[in-house]
């Protein structure tokens, strides 16, 4: 059986999956069992104290002492600017978070926003990846202007030792995202939402999605990470998408688990 690490999970209430965050977490543990997921990275929301999605404190409380579950930080750039960098430095140094996620497009700021820079410097110094949400949000194509990969390329070039991970492939403009990033060595990709029906349809169909993923994995076999965006997306469909690429077994294993371990420095 292949080992799988799901590097993009939220503990949230979605589509009646649960009545509380505790229950949503229990549902996720069942999903891990069902699909033989051996580890996961949980991404807390950067909206605090929302009863529908776990923020960092809630996520820390939920995962408890489990050694196969990891967290990212998600600073509040709009509300607090760079002022939380000390807090995140401590969390990274203590190993309580494994990287930092930014939400340009959910939040009205560009990846190049000055308020983000201290976090990039910190992550580069501590060898922790930064993850960028990209592309449209369902029903909102306007928001994609905040997370155009051209800005992410700028950051990757400004911080050449920083591991810069793109999630959602700037859908639906996946060809553009491939082209503009292909010569930047410290850009990484994570596959969350790429098996979602709306993402596939708007991005040019399943063959187009497969083609872009294959090309990316051939270019960067050690830099593409499996992720799903559960509970908004379906884990099984993402596993099937990766398997449908017909990668050789060494590269498939890398995408499903080894790359996440190496890139996020996961000890498990
Ligand atoms: Zn997500």
Coordinates of N, CA, C and O in Angstrom, one line a residue, residues 120-217:
X120 N 8.6 36.2 5.3 CA 9.4 35.4 4.3 C 10.8 35.3 4.8 O 11.4 34.3 4.7
X121 N 11.3 36.4 5.4 CA 12.7 36.4 5.9 C 12.9 35.3 7.0 O 13.8 34.6 7.0
X122 N 11.9 35.3 7.8 CA 11.9 34.4 8.9 C 11.9 32.9 8.4 O 12.6 32.1 8.8
X123 N 11.0 32.7 7.5 CA 10.8 31.3 6.9 C 12.1 30.9 6.2 O 12.5 29.7 6.3
X124 N 12.7 31.8 5.5 CA 13.9 31.5 4.7 C 15.0 31.1 5.7 O 15.7 30.1 5.6
X125 N 15.1 31.9 6.8 CA 16.1 31.7 7.8 C 15.9 30.3 8.5 O 16.9 29.6 8.8
X126 N 14.7 30.0 8.8 CA 14.4 28.7 9.5 C 14.1 27.5 8.6 O 13.7 26.5 9.1
X127 N 14.3 27.7 7.3 CA 14.0 26.6 6.3 C 12.6 26.1 6.4 O 12.4 24.9 6.4
X128 N 11.7 27.0 6.6 CA 10.3 26.6 6.7 C 9.6 27.1 5.4 O 9.8 28.3 5.0
X129 N 8.8 26.3 4.7 CA 8.1 26.8 3.5 C 7.0 27.8 3.8 O 6.4 27.9 4.9
X130 N 6.8 28.7 2.7 CA 5.6 29.5 2.7 C 4.6 28.9 1.6 O 5.1 28.5 0.6
X131 N 3.4 28.9 1.9 CA 2.4 28.4 1.0 C 1.4 29.5 0.6 O 1.0 30.3 1.5
X132 N 1.2 29.7 -0.7 CA 0.3 30.7 -1.2 C -1.0 30.1 -1.8 O -0.9 29.3 -2.7
X133 N -2.1 30.6 -1.3 CA -3.4 30.3 -1.9 C -3.4 31.0 -3.2 O -3.0 32.2 -3.3
X134 N -3.8 30.4 -4.3 CA -3.9 31.1 -5.6 C -5.2 30.7 -6.3 O -5.8 29.7 -6.0
X135 N -5.4 31.5 -7.4 CA -6.5 31.2 -8.3 C -7.8 31.9 -7.8 O -7.9 32.7 -6.9
X136 N -8.9 31.4 -8.5 CA -10.2 32.0 -8.2 C -10.7 31.3 -6.9 O -10.3 30.3 -6.5
X137 N -11.7 32.0 -6.3 CA -12.5 31.3 -5.3 C -13.8 30.9 -6.1 O -14.2 31.6 -7.0
X138 N -14.4 29.8 -5.6 CA -15.7 29.4 -6.3 C -16.6 30.6 -6.3 O -16.9 31.2 -5.3
X139 N -17.1 31.0 -7.5 CA -18.1 32.1 -7.6 C -17.5 33.4 -7.6 O -18.2 34.4 -7.5
X140 N -16.1 33.6 -7.5 CA -15.5 34.9 -7.4 C -14.2 34.8 -8.2 O -13.2 34.4 -7.7
X141 N -14.2 35.3 -9.5 CA -13.0 35.3 -10.3 C -12.1 36.5 -10.1 O -10.9 36.5 -10.3
X142 N -12.8 37.6 -9.6 CA -12.1 38.8 -9.3 C -10.9 38.7 -8.4 O -9.8 39.3 -8.5
X143 N -11.1 37.8 -7.3 CA -10.1 37.7 -6.3 C -8.8 37.2 -6.7 O -7.8 37.4 -6.1
X144 N -8.7 36.6 -7.9 CA -7.5 36.0 -8.4 C -6.5 37.1 -8.7 O -5.3 36.8 -8.8
X145 N -6.9 38.3 -8.9 CA -5.9 39.4 -9.2 C -4.9 39.5 -8.0 O -3.8 40.0 -8.2
X146 N -5.3 39.2 -6.8 CA -4.4 39.3 -5.7 C -3.3 38.3 -5.6 O -2.3 38.5 -4.9
X147 N -3.5 37.2 -6.3 CA -2.5 36.1 -6.1 C -1.9 35.6 -7.4 O -1.5 34.4 -7.5
X148 N -1.8 36.5 -8.4 CA -1.2 36.2 -9.7 C 0.2 35.6 -9.4 O 1.0 36.2 -8.7
X149 N 0.6 34.5 -10.0 CA 1.9 33.9 -9.7 C 3.1 34.8 -10.1 O 4.2 34.6 -9.7
X150 N 2.8 35.8 -10.9 CA 3.9 36.8 -11.3 C 4.5 37.4 -10.0 O 5.6 37.7 -9.9
X151 N 3.6 37.7 -9.0 CA 4.0 38.2 -7.7 C 4.8 37.2 -6.9 O 5.7 37.5 -6.2
X152 N 4.3 35.9 -7.0 CA 5.0 34.8 -6.3 C 6.4 34.6 -6.8 O 7.3 34.3 -6.1
X153 N 6.5 34.7 -8.2 CA 7.8 34.6 -8.8 C 8.8 35.7 -8.2 O 9.9 35.4 -7.9
X154 N 8.2 36.9 -8.1 CA 9.0 38.0 -7.6 C 9.6 37.7 -6.2 O 10.7 37.9 -5.9
X155 N 8.7 37.1 -5.4 CA 9.1 36.7 -4.0 C 10.1 35.6 -4.0 O 11.2 35.7 -3.3
X156 N 9.9 34.6 -4.8 CA 10.8 33.5 -4.9 C 12.2 34.0 -5.4 O 13.3 33.5 -4.9
X157 N 12.3 35.0 -6.2 CA 13.6 35.5 -6.7 C 14.2 36.4 -5.7 O 15.4 36.4 -5.5
X158 N 13.4 37.1 -4.9 CA 13.9 38.0 -3.9 C 14.5 37.1 -2.7 O 15.4 37.5 -2.0
X159 N 13.9 36.0 -2.5 CA 14.3 35.1 -1.4 C 14.7 33.7 -1.9 O 13.9 32.8 -1.8
X160 N 15.9 33.6 -2.6 CA 16.2 32.4 -3.4 C 16.3 31.1 -2.5 O 16.2 30.0 -3.1
X161 N 16.4 31.2 -1.2 CA 16.5 30.0 -0.4 C 15.2 29.7 0.2 O 15.1 28.7 0.9
X162 N 14.2 30.5 0.0 CA 12.9 30.3 0.6 C 12.1 29.2 -0.3 O 12.2 29.3 -1.5
X163 N 11.5 28.2 0.4 CA 10.7 27.3 -0.3 C 9.3 27.9 -0.5 O 8.6 28.1 0.5
X164 N 8.9 28.2 -1.7 CA 7.7 28.9 -2.0 C 6.7 27.9 -2.7 O 7.0 27.4 -3.8
X165 N 5.7 27.6 -2.0 CA 4.7 26.6 -2.5 C 3.4 27.2 -3.0 O 2.9 28.1 -2.3
X166 N 3.1 26.8 -4.2 CA 1.8 27.3 -4.8 C 0.7 26.3 -4.6 O 1.0 25.1 -5.0
X167 N -0.4 26.6 -4.1 CA -1.5 25.7 -4.1 C -2.6 26.2 -5.0 O -2.7 27.4 -5.2
X168 N -3.4 25.2 -5.5 CA -4.5 25.5 -6.4 C -4.1 25.9 -7.8 O -4.9 26.2 -8.7
X169 N -2.8 26.0 -8.1 CA -2.2 26.2 -9.4 C -2.8 27.4 -10.1 O -2.9 27.4 -11.4
X170 N -3.2 28.4 -9.4 CA -3.8 29.6 -10.0 C -4.9 29.3 -11.0 O -5.0 29.8 -12.1
X171 N -5.7 28.3 -10.7 CA -6.8 27.9 -11.5 C -7.7 29.1 -11.8 O -7.8 29.9 -10.9
X172 N -8.3 29.2 -13.0 CA -8.3 28.3 -14.1 C -7.1 28.5 -15.0 O -7.0 27.9 -16.0
X173 N -6.2 29.5 -14.7 CA -5.1 29.8 -15.6 C -3.9 28.9 -15.4 O -2.8 29.4 -15.0
X174 N -4.0 27.6 -15.5 CA -3.0 26.7 -15.1 C -1.8 26.7 -16.1 O -0.7 26.5 -15.7
X175 N -2.1 26.9 -17.4 CA -1.0 27.0 -18.4 C -0.1 28.2 -18.1 O 1.1 28.1 -18.1
X176 N -0.7 29.3 -17.8 CA 0.0 30.5 -17.5 C 0.9 30.3 -16.3 O 2.0 30.7 -16.2
X177 N 0.3 29.7 -15.3 CA 1.0 29.5 -14.0 C 2.2 28.6 -14.2 O 3.3 28.8 -13.7
X178 N 2.0 27.5 -15.1 CA 3.1 26.6 -15.4 C 4.3 27.4 -16.1 O 5.4 27.4 -15.7
X179 N 3.9 28.2 -17.1 CA 4.9 28.9 -17.9 C 5.7 29.9 -17.1 O 6.9 30.0 -17.2
X180 N 5.0 30.7 -16.3 CA 5.6 31.8 -15.6 C 6.5 31.3 -14.5 O 7.5 32.0 -14.1
X181 N 6.3 30.1 -14.0 CA 7.0 29.6 -12.8 C 8.1 28.6 -13.2 O 9.0 28.2 -12.4
X182 N 8.1 28.2 -14.5 CA 8.9 26.9 -14.8 C 10.4 27.1 -14.6 O 11.1 26.1 -14.4
X183 N 10.9 28.3 -14.7 CA 12.4 28.4 -14.6 C 12.8 28.9 -13.2 O 13.9 29.3 -13.0
X184 N 11.9 28.9 -12.2 CA 12.2 29.4 -10.9 C 12.4 28.2 -10.0 O 11.4 27.5 -9.6
X185 N 13.6 27.9 -9.6 CA 13.9 26.6 -8.9 C 13.3 26.5 -7.5 O 13.0 25.4 -7.1
X186 N 13.1 27.6 -6.8 CA 12.6 27.4 -5.4 C 11.0 27.6 -5.4 O 10.5 27.9 -4.3
X187 N 10.4 27.3 -6.5 CA 8.9 27.2 -6.5 C 8.5 25.8 -6.4 O 9.0 24.9 -7.2
X188 N 7.5 25.5 -5.6 CA 7.0 24.1 -5.4 C 5.5 24.2 -5.6 O 4.9 25.2 -5.6
X189 N 4.9 23.0 -5.8 CA 3.5 23.0 -6.0 C 2.8 21.9 -5.1 O 3.4 20.9 -4.7
X190 N 1.6 22.2 -4.7 CA 0.8 21.3 -3.9 C -0.6 21.2 -4.6 O -1.0 22.2 -5.2
X191 N -1.1 20.0 -4.6 CA -2.2 19.7 -5.5 C -3.7 19.9 -5.0 O -4.6 19.5 -5.7
X192 N -3.8 20.6 -3.9 CA -5.2 20.8 -3.3 C -6.2 21.4 -4.4 O -5.8 22.4 -5.0
X193 N -7.3 20.8 -4.4 CA -8.5 21.2 -5.3 C -8.3 20.9 -6.7 O -9.2 21.2 -7.5
X194 N -7.2 20.3 -7.2 CA -7.0 20.1 -8.6 C -7.9 19.0 -9.1 O -8.1 18.8 -10.3
X195 N -8.5 18.2 -8.2 CA -9.4 17.1 -8.7 C -10.9 17.6 -8.5 O -11.8 16.8 -8.7
X196 N -11.1 18.8 -8.1 CA -12.4 19.4 -7.9 C -13.1 19.6 -9.3 O -12.5 20.1 -10.2
X197 N -14.4 19.2 -9.3 CA -15.1 19.2 -10.6 C -15.1 20.6 -11.2 O -14.9 20.8 -12.4
X198 N -15.4 21.7 -10.4 CA -15.4 23.0 -11.0 C -14.0 23.5 -11.4 O -13.9 24.1 -12.5
X199 N -13.0 23.1 -10.7 CA -11.6 23.5 -11.0 C -11.3 22.9 -12.4 O -10.7 23.5 -13.3
X200 N -11.6 21.6 -12.5 CA -11.2 20.8 -13.7 C -11.9 21.4 -14.9 O -11.3 21.7 -15.9
X201 N -13.2 21.7 -14.7 CA -14.0 22.1 -15.9 C -13.5 23.5 -16.3 O -13.3 23.7 -17.5
X202 N -13.3 24.4 -15.4 CA -12.9 25.8 -15.8 C -11.5 25.9 -16.3 O -11.1 26.8 -17.0
X203 N -10.7 24.9 -15.9 CA -9.3 24.9 -16.2 C -9.0 24.2 -17.6 O -7.8 24.1 -18.0
X204 N -10.0 23.8 -18.2 CA -9.8 23.2 -19.6 C -10.0 21.7 -19.6 O -9.6 21.1 -20.6
X205 N -10.5 21.1 -18.6 CA -10.8 19.7 -18.6 C -9.8 18.8 -18.0 O -8.6 19.3 -17.7
X206 N -10.1 17.6 -17.7 CA -9.3 16.7 -17.0 C -7.9 16.4 -17.7 O -6.9 16.3 -17.1
X207 N -8.0 16.3 -19.0 CA -6.7 16.0 -19.7 C -5.7 17.2 -19.6 O -4.5 17.0 -19.5
X208 N -6.3 18.4 -19.6 CA -5.4 19.6 -19.4 C -4.8 19.6 -18.0 O -3.6 19.8 -17.9
X209 N -5.6 19.3 -17.0 CA -5.1 19.3 -15.7 C -4.0 18.2 -15.5 O -2.9 18.4 -15.0
X210 N -4.2 17.0 -16.1 CA -3.2 15.9 -16.1 C -2.0 16.4 -16.8 O -0.9 16.1 -16.3
X211 N -2.1 17.0 -17.9 CA -0.9 17.4 -18.7 C -0.1 18.4 -17.9 O 1.2 18.2 -17.8
X212 N -0.7 19.3 -17.3 CA 0.1 20.3 -16.5 C 0.7 19.7 -15.3 O 1.9 19.9 -15.0
X213 N 0.0 18.8 -14.6 CA 0.6 18.2 -13.5 C 1.8 17.3 -13.9 O 2.8 17.3 -13.2
X214 N 1.6 16.5 -15.0 CA 2.7 15.7 -15.4 C 3.9 16.5 -15.8 O 5.0 16.1 -15.4
X215 N 3.7 17.6 -16.5 CA 4.8 18.4 -16.9 C 5.5 18.9 -15.7 O 6.8 19.0 -15.6
X216 N 4.7 19.4 -14.7 CA 5.3 20.0 -13.5 C 6.1 18.9 -12.7 O 7.2 19.2 -12.2
X217 N 5.6 17.7 -12.6 CA 6.2 16.6 -11.9 C 7.5 16.2 -12.6 O 8.5 15.9 -12.0

